[in-house]
Amino acid sequence: MMISLLHDSNTFLNQKFVIGKIGFKKISQNILNYLSFHNKFTILYLKSMYIKQLSLSNYVNNY
């Protein structure tokens, strides 16, 4: 009884695993897309902050 139950749950898990792998690929692709999109903004923001910092330090150094 226990063995057959284990076997059933194993095949069930394998099926879930295959579906999960496909789902995971899609989800990870979405996450990657989101991150690359987000990173572009982050990099732009950091660049602008860095430029501001440079101009501020130049301003301070000149006086």
Short mmCIF file of N, CA and C in Angstrom, two decimals:
data_model
loop_
_atom_site.label_atom_id
_atom_site.label_comp_id
_atom_site.label_asym_id
_atom_site.label_seq_id
_atom_site.Cartn_x
_atom_site.Cartn_y
_atom_site.Cartn_z
N MET A 1 0.84 -1.20 0.00
CA MET A 1 0.00 0.00 0.00
C MET A 1 0.87 1.25 0.00
N MET A 2 1.82 1.30 0.92
CA MET A 2 2.68 2.47 1.04
C MET A 2 3.53 2.64 -0.21
N ILE A 3 4.02 1.50 -0.74
CA ILE A 3 4.90 1.56 -1.91
C ILE A 3 4.13 2.08 -3.12
N SER A 4 2.93 1.58 -3.33
CA SER A 4 2.14 2.04 -4.48
C SER A 4 1.82 3.52 -4.33
N LEU A 5 1.56 3.94 -3.11
CA LEU A 5 1.27 5.35 -2.85
C LEU A 5 2.49 6.20 -3.20
N LEU A 6 3.67 5.69 -2.79
CA LEU A 6 4.91 6.40 -3.09
C LEU A 6 5.12 6.47 -4.59
N HIS A 7 4.85 5.34 -5.26
CA HIS A 7 5.04 5.30 -6.71
C HIS A 7 4.12 6.31 -7.39
N ASP A 8 2.87 6.34 -6.95
CA ASP A 8 1.91 7.28 -7.52
C ASP A 8 2.37 8.72 -7.30
N SER A 9 2.81 9.00 -6.09
CA SER A 9 3.23 10.36 -5.80
C SER A 9 4.49 10.70 -6.59
N ASN A 10 5.31 9.68 -6.86
CA ASN A 10 6.52 9.91 -7.65
C ASN A 10 6.19 10.31 -9.08
N THR A 11 5.28 9.56 -9.72
CA THR A 11 4.91 9.91 -11.09
C THR A 11 4.24 11.27 -11.09
N PHE A 12 3.43 11.51 -10.07
CA PHE A 12 2.76 12.81 -9.94
C PHE A 12 3.82 13.92 -9.83
N LEU A 13 4.82 13.68 -8.99
CA LEU A 13 5.89 14.67 -8.81
C LEU A 13 6.65 14.88 -10.10
N ASN A 14 6.91 13.79 -10.84
CA ASN A 14 7.62 13.92 -12.11
C ASN A 14 6.83 14.77 -13.10
N GLN A 15 5.53 14.52 -13.16
CA GLN A 15 4.69 15.32 -14.05
C GLN A 15 4.72 16.78 -13.61
N LYS A 16 4.59 16.99 -12.31
CA LYS A 16 4.63 18.35 -11.78
C LYS A 16 5.97 18.98 -12.10
N PHE A 17 7.02 18.16 -12.03
CA PHE A 17 8.38 18.67 -12.26
C PHE A 17 8.53 19.16 -13.69
N VAL A 18 8.02 18.36 -14.65
CA VAL A 18 8.10 18.76 -16.06
C VAL A 18 7.32 20.05 -16.28
N ILE A 19 6.10 20.08 -15.75
CA ILE A 19 5.29 21.30 -15.88
C ILE A 19 6.00 22.45 -15.17
N GLY A 20 6.56 22.14 -14.01
CA GLY A 20 7.27 23.15 -13.23
C GLY A 20 8.46 23.71 -13.97
N LYS A 21 9.18 22.82 -14.69
CA LYS A 21 10.35 23.27 -15.43
C LYS A 21 9.95 24.26 -16.51
N ILE A 22 8.87 23.92 -17.21
CA ILE A 22 8.38 24.81 -18.27
C ILE A 22 7.94 26.13 -17.66
N GLY A 23 7.17 26.02 -16.56
CA GLY A 23 6.70 27.22 -15.88
C GLY A 23 7.85 28.04 -15.36
N PHE A 24 8.85 27.35 -14.83
CA PHE A 24 10.00 28.05 -14.27
C PHE A 24 10.76 28.79 -15.35
N LYS A 25 10.88 28.14 -16.52
CA LYS A 25 11.57 28.81 -17.64
C LYS A 25 10.86 30.10 -18.00
N LYS A 26 9.54 30.02 -18.08
CA LYS A 26 8.75 31.21 -18.43
C LYS A 26 8.91 32.28 -17.36
N ILE A 27 8.78 31.86 -16.11
CA ILE A 27 8.87 32.81 -15.00
C ILE A 27 10.25 33.44 -14.95
N SER A 28 11.29 32.61 -15.09
CA SER A 28 12.65 33.15 -15.02
C SER A 28 12.90 34.09 -16.19
N GLN A 29 12.32 33.79 -17.34
CA GLN A 29 12.46 34.68 -18.49
C GLN A 29 11.82 36.02 -18.19
N ASN A 30 10.63 35.96 -17.58
CA ASN A 30 9.93 37.20 -17.20
C ASN A 30 10.75 37.98 -16.20
N ILE A 31 11.32 37.28 -15.22
CA ILE A 31 12.14 37.94 -14.21
C ILE A 31 13.35 38.58 -14.86
N LEU A 32 13.98 37.86 -15.77
CA LEU A 32 15.15 38.41 -16.47
C LEU A 32 14.77 39.64 -17.27
N ASN A 33 13.65 39.56 -17.97
CA ASN A 33 13.19 40.72 -18.74
C ASN A 33 12.96 41.90 -17.82
N TYR A 34 12.28 41.63 -16.70
CA TYR A 34 11.97 42.69 -15.74
C TYR A 34 13.26 43.29 -15.19
N LEU A 35 14.20 42.41 -14.84
CA LEU A 35 15.45 42.89 -14.24
C LEU A 35 16.25 43.72 -15.23
N SER A 36 16.34 43.26 -16.47
CA SER A 36 17.13 44.01 -17.44
C SER A 36 16.47 45.36 -17.69
N PHE A 37 15.14 45.38 -17.72
CA PHE A 37 14.41 46.62 -17.89
C PHE A 37 14.68 47.54 -16.70
N HIS A 38 14.61 46.95 -15.51
CA HIS A 38 14.80 47.69 -14.27
C HIS A 38 16.25 48.19 -14.17
N ASN A 39 17.19 47.33 -14.57
CA ASN A 39 18.60 47.69 -14.47
C ASN A 39 18.95 48.87 -15.36
N LYS A 40 18.31 48.96 -16.52
CA LYS A 40 18.58 50.09 -17.41
C LYS A 40 18.27 51.38 -16.68
N PHE A 41 17.13 51.40 -15.98
CA PHE A 41 16.76 52.59 -15.23
C PHE A 41 17.72 52.83 -14.08
N THR A 42 18.10 51.75 -13.39
CA THR A 42 19.01 51.88 -12.26
C THR A 42 20.35 52.44 -12.72
N ILE A 43 20.85 51.91 -13.83
CA ILE A 43 22.14 52.36 -14.35
C ILE A 43 22.05 53.83 -14.76
N LEU A 44 20.96 54.19 -15.43
CA LEU A 44 20.77 55.59 -15.83
C LEU A 44 20.73 56.49 -14.61
N TYR A 45 20.01 56.03 -13.59
CA TYR A 45 19.89 56.81 -12.35
C TYR A 45 21.25 56.98 -11.70
N LEU A 46 22.00 55.88 -11.60
CA LEU A 46 23.32 55.93 -10.98
C LEU A 46 24.26 56.84 -11.77
N LYS A 47 24.17 56.76 -13.10
CA LYS A 47 25.00 57.62 -13.94
C LYS A 47 24.69 59.09 -13.68
N SER A 48 23.40 59.40 -13.61
CA SER A 48 23.02 60.79 -13.39
C SER A 48 23.48 61.25 -12.02
N MET A 49 23.38 60.36 -11.01
CA MET A 49 23.85 60.71 -9.67
C MET A 49 25.35 60.93 -9.68
N TYR A 50 26.06 60.08 -10.41
CA TYR A 50 27.52 60.17 -10.47
C TYR A 50 27.92 61.49 -11.13
N ILE A 51 27.23 61.85 -12.20
CA ILE A 51 27.53 63.10 -12.91
C ILE A 51 27.25 64.29 -11.99
N LYS A 52 26.12 64.21 -11.26
CA LYS A 52 25.80 65.27 -10.31
C LYS A 52 26.90 65.41 -9.28
N GLN A 53 27.35 64.26 -8.78
CA GLN A 53 28.40 64.24 -7.77
C GLN A 53 29.67 64.88 -8.32
N LEU A 54 30.02 64.52 -9.56
CA LEU A 54 31.21 65.08 -10.19
C LEU A 54 31.09 66.59 -10.33
N SER A 55 29.95 67.05 -10.81
CA SER A 55 29.79 68.49 -11.02
C SER A 55 29.81 69.21 -9.67
N LEU A 56 29.25 68.59 -8.64
CA LEU A 56 29.28 69.20 -7.30
C LEU A 56 30.70 69.30 -6.80
N SER A 57 31.46 68.22 -6.95
CA SER A 57 32.84 68.23 -6.44
C SER A 57 33.69 69.22 -7.23
N ASN A 58 33.43 69.34 -8.52
CA ASN A 58 34.14 70.34 -9.33
C ASN A 58 33.80 71.74 -8.84
N TYR A 59 32.54 71.94 -8.57
CA TYR A 59 32.06 73.24 -8.09
C TYR A 59 32.75 73.60 -6.77
N VAL A 60 32.81 72.61 -5.87
CA VAL A 60 33.42 72.83 -4.55
C VAL A 60 34.92 73.06 -4.71
N ASN A 61 35.55 72.31 -5.59
CA ASN A 61 37.00 72.43 -5.76
C ASN A 61 37.39 73.76 -6.37
N ASN A 62 36.51 74.32 -7.19
CA ASN A 62 36.84 75.58 -7.85
C ASN A 62 36.79 76.76 -6.89
N TYR A 63 36.06 76.61 -5.79
CA TYR A 63 35.93 77.72 -4.85
C TYR A 63 36.72 77.50 -3.58
#
